Coordinates of C-alpha atoms in Angstrom, one line a residue:
M1 CA -3.4 26.5 -27.9
A2 CA -5.1 22.9 -28.3
S3 CA -2.1 21.9 -29.9
L4 CA -0.2 22.9 -27.2
T5 CA -3.0 21.2 -24.6
L6 CA -2.8 18.2 -25.3
A7 CA 0.6 18.2 -26.4
L8 CA 1.2 18.6 -21.9
L9 CA -1.3 16.1 -21.6
L10 CA -0.1 13.7 -24.2
A11 CA 4.0 13.9 -22.4
L12 CA 1.8 14.0 -19.5
F13 CA 0.5 10.5 -20.0
A14 CA 3.7 9.1 -21.2
L15 CA 5.6 10.1 -18.1
L16 CA 2.8 8.5 -15.8
T17 CA 1.9 5.7 -18.2
S18 CA 5.9 4.5 -18.3
A19 CA 8.1 2.5 -15.7
D20 CA 8.4 4.5 -12.3
P21 CA 12.5 6.5 -13.0
S22 CA 12.3 7.6 -9.9
V23 CA 14.0 4.8 -8.8
P24 CA 17.1 5.2 -10.9
T25 CA 19.1 2.3 -11.8
Q26 CA 21.6 1.0 -9.7
N27 CA 25.2 0.4 -11.4
T28 CA 25.6 -2.2 -8.4
Q29 CA 24.1 -5.0 -6.9
F30 CA 23.6 -7.7 -4.2
C31 CA 21.5 -10.4 -3.5
N32 CA 21.6 -12.6 -0.6
F33 CA 18.4 -15.2 -1.1
G34 CA 18.7 -18.9 0.6
H35 CA 17.1 -18.8 3.5
P36 CA 14.4 -21.5 4.2
T37 CA 12.0 -19.5 5.6
G38 CA 13.1 -15.8 3.7
H39 CA 13.6 -14.1 6.0
A40 CA 17.1 -13.2 4.9
D41 CA 16.3 -12.5 1.7
F42 CA 17.1 -9.0 0.2
C43 CA 18.5 -7.2 -2.8
F44 CA 20.4 -4.3 -2.7
G45 CA 21.0 -1.7 -5.2
L46 CA 23.6 1.3 -4.9
S47 CA 24.8 4.4 -7.2
V48 CA 27.4 6.8 -6.2
K49 CA 27.9 10.4 -8.4
N50 CA 29.2 13.9 -7.6
H51 CA 27.2 16.1 -4.8
S52 CA 28.6 19.2 -6.4
S53 CA 31.0 20.2 -9.0
P54 CA 34.3 20.4 -8.4
K55 CA 36.2 23.2 -8.1
P56 CA 39.8 22.5 -9.5
N57 CA 42.4 20.4 -7.7
H58 CA 39.7 19.6 -5.3
D59 CA 38.0 16.6 -4.4
F60 CA 34.0 15.8 -4.4
H61 CA 32.2 14.7 -1.8
K62 CA 29.8 11.7 -2.7
D63 CA 26.1 11.3 -2.7
F64 CA 25.1 7.0 -2.2
H65 CA 21.4 6.6 -3.4
V66 CA 20.6 2.7 -1.6
S67 CA 17.9 0.7 -3.2
L68 CA 16.7 -1.9 -0.9
S69 CA 14.5 -4.8 -1.4
I70 CA 13.4 -6.7 1.4
R71 CA 11.6 -10.3 1.7
R72 CA 8.8 -10.2 4.8
S73 CA 6.4 -13.6 5.8
G74 CA 5.2 -11.4 8.9
K75 CA 6.1 -8.8 11.4
L76 CA 9.7 -10.3 13.3
G77 CA 12.6 -9.3 13.3
W78 CA 14.8 -6.9 11.0
T79 CA 17.1 -6.0 8.4
A80 CA 20.0 -3.9 8.4
V81 CA 22.5 -3.1 5.5
G82 CA 25.4 -0.7 6.6
T83 CA 29.0 0.9 5.0
G84 CA 31.9 -0.3 5.8
P85 CA 33.5 -3.1 7.5
T86 CA 32.2 -3.1 10.9
M87 CA 29.5 -1.8 13.3
A88 CA 31.7 0.6 14.4
G89 CA 31.1 4.2 12.5
S90 CA 28.6 2.6 9.9
V91 CA 26.0 4.2 8.7
M92 CA 23.2 1.6 9.1
V93 CA 19.7 1.4 7.5
V94 CA 17.0 -1.4 9.3
V95 CA 14.5 -1.8 8.6
Y96 CA 11.5 -3.7 10.4
G97 CA 7.5 -3.4 10.5
D98 CA 4.5 -5.1 10.0
P99 CA 3.1 -5.8 5.9
G100 CA -0.6 -5.6 7.1
R101 CA -0.4 -2.1 8.1
G102 CA 1.1 1.5 7.4
R103 CA 5.0 1.6 6.2
P104 CA 7.6 0.1 6.7
A105 CA 9.8 1.4 9.3
V106 CA 13.2 2.8 8.4
S107 CA 16.0 3.7 10.9
V108 CA 18.8 4.9 10.1
R109 CA 22.1 4.4 13.2
S110 CA 25.6 4.3 13.7
V111 CA 27.2 3.1 17.5
D112 CA 30.8 3.5 17.4
G113 CA 31.8 0.5 18.8
H114 CA 30.0 -3.2 18.2
H115 CA 26.8 -2.4 21.2
L116 CA 23.8 -1.3 20.4
P117 CA 23.9 1.0 18.3
G118 CA 20.9 4.0 18.0
T119 CA 19.5 6.3 15.6
I120 CA 20.9 9.7 13.9
D121 CA 19.7 11.7 12.3
H122 CA 17.6 11.7 9.6
Q123 CA 14.2 12.7 7.4
G124 CA 11.5 10.0 6.8
V125 CA 9.7 9.3 4.5
D126 CA 7.5 11.9 5.5
G127 CA 10.0 14.7 6.2
E128 CA 10.3 14.6 9.6
V129 CA 13.7 14.8 11.5
K130 CA 14.6 11.6 13.7
G131 CA 17.0 11.1 15.9
E132 CA 18.5 10.3 19.4
W133 CA 21.7 9.9 19.7
E134 CA 25.2 11.7 19.1
G135 CA 27.9 9.6 19.9
V136 CA 28.5 9.7 15.4
E137 CA 29.8 13.5 13.9
Q138 CA 27.4 14.0 10.6
G139 CA 29.1 15.8 7.9
G140 CA 26.3 14.8 5.6
V141 CA 22.2 14.5 5.4
V142 CA 20.5 11.1 5.5
R143 CA 17.4 11.0 3.7
V144 CA 14.6 8.3 3.3
M145 CA 13.4 8.8 -0.2
R146 CA 10.8 5.7 0.1
A147 CA 9.4 3.1 2.2
E148 CA 6.5 0.7 0.8
W149 CA 5.3 -2.8 0.9
V150 CA 4.9 -4.5 -2.0
L151 CA 2.3 -7.6 -2.1
L152 CA 4.9 -10.2 -4.2
G153 CA 1.8 -13.8 -3.3
G154 CA 2.4 -16.3 -1.3
G155 CA 1.7 -19.8 0.3
K156 CA 2.5 -22.1 -2.5
E157 CA 3.5 -19.0 -5.2
G158 CA 7.7 -19.2 -4.7
R159 CA 9.9 -16.6 -4.6
H160 CA 13.2 -15.7 -5.7
D161 CA 15.4 -19.0 -5.8
D162 CA 12.1 -21.7 -6.2
E163 CA 14.3 -23.3 -9.2
M164 CA 16.3 -24.6 -6.9
E165 CA 15.1 -28.4 -6.4
E166 CA 15.8 -29.8 -3.2
W167 CA 14.3 -26.1 -2.0
E168 CA 10.6 -26.6 -0.4
K169 CA 8.2 -24.2 -0.3
P170 CA 6.9 -23.1 3.0
D171 CA 3.2 -22.8 3.8
G172 CA 2.1 -19.3 5.3
P173 CA 1.0 -15.4 5.3
A174 CA 1.0 -13.6 2.1
T175 CA 5.1 -12.4 0.7
H176 CA 5.8 -8.9 1.2
A177 CA 8.3 -7.1 0.4
A178 CA 9.8 -3.4 1.5
R179 CA 11.3 -1.6 -1.2
V180 CA 13.5 1.4 0.6
E181 CA 15.0 3.6 -1.0
V182 CA 17.8 6.1 1.5
V183 CA 19.7 8.7 0.1
C184 CA 23.5 9.7 1.9
E185 CA 24.4 12.8 1.0
K186 CA 28.0 13.8 1.7
C187 CA 28.2 10.3 2.2
D188 CA 32.2 10.3 2.4
T189 CA 32.5 12.1 5.6
F190 CA 30.8 9.7 7.5
G191 CA 33.6 7.3 9.6
S192 CA 33.6 4.5 8.1
V193 CA 32.7 5.7 4.2
Q194 CA 35.9 8.1 5.0
S195 CA 39.3 5.4 5.5
W196 CA 37.6 3.5 2.3
G197 CA 36.8 6.4 0.2
S198 CA 35.4 5.8 -3.5
G199 CA 38.2 4.2 -4.2
G200 CA 39.6 1.3 -1.0
T201 CA 41.3 -2.2 -2.5
G202 CA 41.1 -2.3 -6.3
G203 CA 38.1 0.9 -5.7
S204 CA 36.0 -1.5 -4.0
M205 CA 34.6 -1.0 -0.4
P206 CA 32.8 -3.3 2.8
W207 CA 29.1 -3.2 3.1
I208 CA 28.0 -4.9 6.3
W209 CA 24.7 -7.1 6.8
A210 CA 22.1 -8.5 9.3
W211 CA 19.4 -9.7 11.0
N212 CA 17.1 -10.8 13.7
D213 CA 13.9 -13.3 12.8
H214 CA 12.1 -13.2 16.2
Q215 CA 11.8 -10.0 17.4
D216 CA 8.4 -8.9 18.6
F217 CA 8.6 -5.0 18.3
E218 CA 5.1 -4.9 19.6
H219 CA 5.7 -7.5 22.6
D220 CA 8.6 -5.3 23.5
G221 CA 6.1 -2.0 23.9
D222 CA 8.3 0.0 21.5
G223 CA 5.7 -0.7 18.4
F224 CA 7.4 -0.3 15.3
E225 CA 8.9 3.4 16.5
V226 CA 11.9 4.6 14.5
G227 CA 13.6 3.7 17.9
A228 CA 12.8 0.7 18.5
K229 CA 15.2 -0.6 20.9
L230 CA 17.5 -3.8 18.5
K231 CA 17.5 -7.3 20.3
M232 CA 20.9 -9.0 18.7
H233 CA 21.5 -11.0 15.3
R234 CA 23.3 -14.5 15.7
H235 CA 26.8 -14.2 17.3
R236 CA 28.8 -15.9 14.9
E237 CA 29.5 -14.4 11.6
G238 CA 28.3 -17.9 9.0
S239 CA 25.4 -18.9 10.9
G240 CA 22.9 -16.5 8.9
G241 CA 23.1 -13.4 10.9
F242 CA 25.4 -11.1 9.3
G243 CA 28.2 -10.6 6.9
R244 CA 29.7 -9.1 4.6
F245 CA 30.1 -8.5 0.9
W246 CA 31.7 -6.1 -1.1
V247 CA 30.8 -3.3 -3.8
D248 CA 33.0 -2.0 -7.1
M249 CA 33.0 1.3 -6.3
R250 CA 34.2 2.4 -9.9
R251 CA 31.2 0.3 -11.3
A252 CA 28.9 2.3 -8.7
A253 CA 29.5 5.8 -9.7
L254 CA 27.8 8.1 -12.2
E255 CA 30.9 9.6 -14.2
G256 CA 29.8 13.5 -13.8
G257 CA 26.3 12.8 -13.8
R258 CA 25.7 12.6 -17.9
H259 CA 24.2 9.1 -16.8
E260 CA 22.0 10.1 -14.4
V261 CA 17.8 11.0 -15.2
W262 CA 15.6 13.3 -14.2
S263 CA 13.3 11.9 -12.4
L264 CA 9.9 12.2 -11.4
A265 CA 10.6 14.8 -8.2
K266 CA 12.7 17.1 -10.7
I267 CA 10.0 17.5 -12.9
H268 CA 6.9 18.3 -10.9
G269 CA 8.9 20.9 -9.5
V270 CA 9.9 22.4 -12.3
V271 CA 6.9 22.7 -14.1
M272 CA 5.4 24.0 -10.9
A273 CA 8.2 26.5 -10.7
V274 CA 7.4 27.7 -14.4
G275 CA 3.0 28.0 -13.8
F276 CA 3.8 30.6 -10.9
L277 CA 6.8 31.6 -11.1
G278 CA 6.5 32.2 -14.2
L279 CA 3.3 31.8 -16.4
F280 CA 0.5 33.0 -13.7
P281 CA 2.3 36.4 -13.1
L282 CA 2.8 36.4 -17.7
G283 CA -1.5 36.5 -17.6
L284 CA -1.5 38.7 -14.8
V285 CA 0.7 41.3 -16.9
M286 CA -1.0 40.3 -20.3
I287 CA -4.6 42.3 -19.2
R288 CA -3.3 45.2 -18.7
M289 CA -0.8 46.2 -21.7
N290 CA -1.9 47.5 -24.1
S291 CA 0.6 46.7 -26.4
G292 CA 1.1 44.4 -29.1
K293 CA -1.0 41.6 -31.2
G294 CA -3.8 40.4 -29.8
R295 CA -7.0 42.1 -27.2
P296 CA -5.6 41.7 -23.6
F297 CA -8.9 39.6 -22.0
K298 CA -7.9 37.2 -25.3
R299 CA -4.2 36.5 -24.1
H300 CA -5.2 36.7 -20.2
W301 CA -7.7 34.3 -20.5
R302 CA -5.3 32.1 -23.0
V303 CA -1.7 33.0 -20.8
Q304 CA -4.0 31.5 -17.9
V305 CA -4.9 28.6 -19.7
L306 CA -2.0 27.1 -20.5
A307 CA -0.3 27.8 -16.3
T308 CA -3.7 25.6 -14.9
T309 CA -3.2 23.1 -17.5
V310 CA 0.4 23.9 -16.4
A311 CA 0.0 23.1 -13.1
V312 CA -2.3 20.1 -12.9
V313 CA 0.2 18.5 -15.0
G314 CA 2.6 18.9 -12.3
A315 CA 0.0 17.8 -9.9
M316 CA -1.0 15.0 -11.6
I317 CA 2.8 14.2 -11.3
G318 CA 2.8 15.4 -7.7
G319 CA -0.3 12.6 -7.3
R320 CA 2.3 9.7 -9.2
L321 CA 5.1 10.5 -6.7
S322 CA 3.1 10.1 -3.7
K323 CA 1.4 7.3 -4.8
W324 CA -1.9 9.0 -4.8
H325 CA -2.0 8.1 -1.1
M326 CA -3.4 10.8 0.8
P327 CA -1.5 13.8 1.6
K328 CA 1.1 14.0 4.9
T329 CA 3.0 17.0 4.3
S330 CA 2.0 20.4 4.4
H331 CA 4.1 20.6 0.9
Q332 CA 1.3 18.1 0.0
W333 CA -1.9 20.0 1.6
L334 CA -0.9 23.2 0.2
G335 CA -0.4 21.6 -3.1
V336 CA -4.3 20.0 -2.6
G337 CA -5.3 23.0 -1.8
I338 CA -4.1 25.0 -4.8
V339 CA -5.6 22.7 -6.9
V340 CA -9.1 22.8 -5.9
G341 CA -8.2 26.7 -6.3
L342 CA -7.7 26.9 -9.7
V343 CA -10.6 25.0 -10.4
V344 CA -12.9 27.3 -8.8
Q345 CA -10.6 30.5 -10.0
S346 CA -12.1 29.2 -13.6
V347 CA -15.2 28.9 -13.0
L348 CA -15.2 32.2 -10.7
G349 CA -13.0 34.3 -14.1
W350 CA -15.9 31.9 -17.1
R351 CA -18.6 33.8 -14.8
H352 CA -17.4 37.3 -14.1
H353 CA -16.7 37.7 -18.3
V354 CA -19.8 36.8 -18.9
D355 CA -21.8 38.7 -16.2
F356 CA -19.8 41.8 -17.1
V357 CA -20.0 41.4 -20.8
R358 CA -23.3 42.0 -19.8
I359 CA -24.4 44.6 -17.2
K360 CA -21.0 46.5 -17.5
R361 CA -19.4 46.2 -14.2
R362 CA -17.9 44.0 -11.5
T363 CA -19.4 42.2 -9.0
W364 CA -19.3 40.1 -5.9
I365 CA -17.4 37.2 -8.1
S366 CA -15.3 39.9 -10.5
H367 CA -13.8 40.4 -7.2
G368 CA -13.0 37.3 -5.5
H369 CA -11.6 36.4 -9.0
I370 CA -9.3 38.7 -8.7
W371 CA -8.4 38.0 -5.1
L372 CA -8.3 34.3 -5.2
G373 CA -5.8 34.6 -8.0
R374 CA -3.9 36.6 -6.1
F375 CA -3.1 34.5 -3.1
L376 CA -3.5 31.2 -5.5
V377 CA -0.4 32.8 -6.7
A378 CA 1.8 33.4 -3.7
G379 CA 0.3 29.8 -2.7
G380 CA 2.2 28.3 -5.1
L381 CA 5.2 30.1 -4.7
V382 CA 5.4 29.2 -0.8
N383 CA 4.6 25.5 -2.0
V384 CA 7.6 25.4 -4.9
V385 CA 10.0 26.9 -1.6
L386 CA 8.3 24.5 0.6
G387 CA 8.7 21.4 -1.9
M388 CA 12.4 22.3 -2.4
L389 CA 13.2 22.0 0.9
L390 CA 11.3 18.8 1.3
A391 CA 13.4 17.7 -1.3
G392 CA 16.5 18.7 0.4
K393 CA 17.4 21.3 -1.7
G394 CA 20.6 23.5 -0.5
A395 CA 20.1 27.0 1.1
G396 CA 21.1 29.1 -2.4
S397 CA 18.9 27.8 -4.6
V398 CA 16.0 28.0 -1.9
W399 CA 17.2 31.7 -0.9
L400 CA 18.0 32.0 -5.0
V401 CA 14.2 31.1 -5.8
V402 CA 12.5 33.6 -2.7
A403 CA 14.3 36.2 -3.7
V404 CA 12.6 35.8 -6.9
G405 CA 9.1 35.5 -5.9
V406 CA 9.9 38.6 -4.2
L407 CA 11.4 40.8 -6.3
E408 CA 8.7 39.7 -9.0
A409 CA 5.6 40.6 -6.2
A410 CA 7.4 44.2 -5.9
G411 CA 7.5 44.9 -9.5
L412 CA 4.1 43.6 -10.2
G413 CA 2.6 45.2 -7.4
Y414 CA 4.6 48.5 -8.4
W415 CA 3.6 48.3 -12.2
L416 CA 0.0 47.3 -11.0
W417 CA -0.4 50.1 -7.9
R418 CA 2.0 52.5 -10.8
A419 CA -1.5 51.2 -13.6
E420 CA -3.8 52.7 -11.4
R421 CA -3.0 55.5 -9.9
Q422 CA -2.8 56.7 -14.2
R423 CA -5.8 55.0 -14.7
K424 CA -7.6 56.9 -11.7
Q425 CA -6.1 60.3 -13.1
A426 CA -6.9 59.7 -16.7
A427 CA -10.6 58.7 -16.2
G428 CA -11.7 58.4 -12.2
A429 CA -14.4 55.8 -11.2
G430 CA -18.3 56.2 -11.0
E431 CA -20.2 56.3 -7.8
D432 CA -22.1 53.0 -9.0
G433 CA -18.9 51.1 -9.9
T434 CA -18.5 51.5 -14.1
E435 CA -15.5 53.6 -14.8
A436 CA -16.3 56.9 -18.2
L437 CA -12.5 55.9 -19.5
A438 CA -10.0 52.7 -19.9
L439 CA -6.9 52.6 -18.3
M440 CA -4.4 53.8 -21.3
P441 CA -5.2 54.7 -24.7
R442 CA -3.5 52.3 -27.2
S443 CA 0.0 53.8 -28.2
S444 CA -1.4 52.2 -31.5
D445 CA -3.9 54.9 -32.4
G446 CA -3.9 57.0 -29.0
G447 CA -8.1 56.7 -29.0
E448 CA -8.2 52.8 -29.0
N449 CA -9.7 51.9 -25.0
Y450 CA -8.2 48.9 -24.0
F451 CA -9.6 46.1 -22.3
A452 CA -9.2 45.2 -18.4
L453 CA -11.0 43.2 -15.7
D454 CA -12.1 47.1 -13.3
E455 CA -13.5 49.0 -16.7
S456 CA -17.0 48.9 -17.7
E457 CA -17.4 48.8 -21.4
E458 CA -14.1 47.3 -22.7
E459 CA -15.1 43.3 -22.1
S460 CA -17.5 43.9 -24.6
S461 CA -15.7 44.6 -27.5
D462 CA -13.2 41.6 -27.3
E463 CA -15.9 40.3 -29.0
G464 CA -15.9 42.2 -31.3
E465 CA -13.4 39.5 -34.2
D466 CA -16.7 37.4 -33.7
G467 CA -19.2 40.1 -35.2
K468 CA -20.4 41.7 -32.8
M469 CA -19.4 45.7 -32.5
S470 CA -16.3 47.0 -32.4
D471 CA -14.8 49.6 -30.4
E472 CA -14.9 52.8 -32.6
E473 CA -18.4 51.7 -34.0
S474 CA -19.5 51.2 -30.2
L475 CA -18.4 55.4 -29.3
R476 CA -20.2 56.4 -32.8
K477 CA -23.1 54.2 -31.5
R478 CA -23.2 56.9 -27.9
S479 CA -22.7 59.7 -28.9
V480 CA -25.8 59.0 -31.7
D481 CA -27.8 58.3 -28.8
S482 CA -26.2 61.2 -26.4
A483 CA -27.1 63.8 -29.2
T484 CA -30.7 62.1 -29.7
S485 CA -32.0 61.8 -26.6
V486 CA -30.2 66.2 -26.3
K487 CA -32.7 66.9 -29.0
K488 CA -35.0 65.2 -27.1
S489 CA -34.7 66.8 -23.6
L490 CA -34.8 70.7 -26.2
A491 CA -37.7 69.7 -28.3
A492 CA -39.3 69.1 -24.2
T493 CA -38.0 72.2 -23.4
K494 CA -39.7 73.6 -26.4
D495 CA -43.2 72.8 -26.3

């Protein structure tokens, strides 16, 4: 057990200290440098993968993963990148905001002509769905996966192209970069992408970019809202206000997903699912089983320690994903509550065992341990589902997990109810909360008591391997004590 726990912790350390794999390597990149103030300096990266496994003679839908790094030296202006050769039908990602506070505003927009674009339905980095304009038919889903400011330095510290002798480094406030990641699922269903597909001319597809360096969003009254009204970029192409570039879509493609690596988000989800759908319910079964190697109590606490370790590892991966920021979504808040509950649950379990060995009956701590454990397992299942919804998993996958959880809960509930009924039929409960007999006899000898949380005498026997009395020795001792008591009573009667 110790070696397994150590291995898990070492794996966690490797994950947390390695480069952030939530930012996949982009197969195709484009960078625009050279503006004197750095406002138009940005880098664009794209990878394309198939949305789902293809059927024979059917085409894939394409998922676009767009990464942007946009340099900013202040709160004025905006920068945008979009699909296709023109604004009409383009899926445009517009970034603006104040590097001095909050996240960058990431607004996904489109338009049916060359006029002011409107926001389309997309999921923000906080999980909320945003969008007002319905002038474009959306066959795909757009999700903002990351939006944060990164301090790069300022003043005399230079820029991307500071090796150019003719460029004079500007004085001014600290320079930041907005790091943005957007996933456009089934992006080939949008009009501007449909006309080019993933092929186009020679396997290339046009993209557009534009920027504005003077709009003051706060002065205009909209603030940095996702739907804030945008002022015009410069009019003439080549003036530095907008432009086009081409992307080799063949190089951007991740063929069959073979080059994909598991992201931290996927590892987080799998680890939590294993813990709350597998290990914690298994620990509940272990405390009630009367067969197998080892005593039920020892099997129970070993499985529960492993399950708790797995859950804590998953929670730390989740914290790494959120950059250790304050929770903002229901999934994050519930996750924090579950981790705190697991700590309390572990303390209650240890205290219950110590008290039970000493006084041979349940206390409020015992009931707290049992019921808190049930709530934590149920809450963990709910949070797995919330995490899948937040990650944009398909309805089929979500309903499958829900079905597994419901069936598992129903099966465990029936099994525990049946075991409890057999216990009552075989033993019956004492008025003081103790029980005369165990839940079931062991099948190996037909009479050896098995340990369960609600028994009065068997928990102490789990220490037999460490030098304490065995079950048979305890039974013989109680028989001798009972016989002695009877003799004393008879002697007193004769007197």
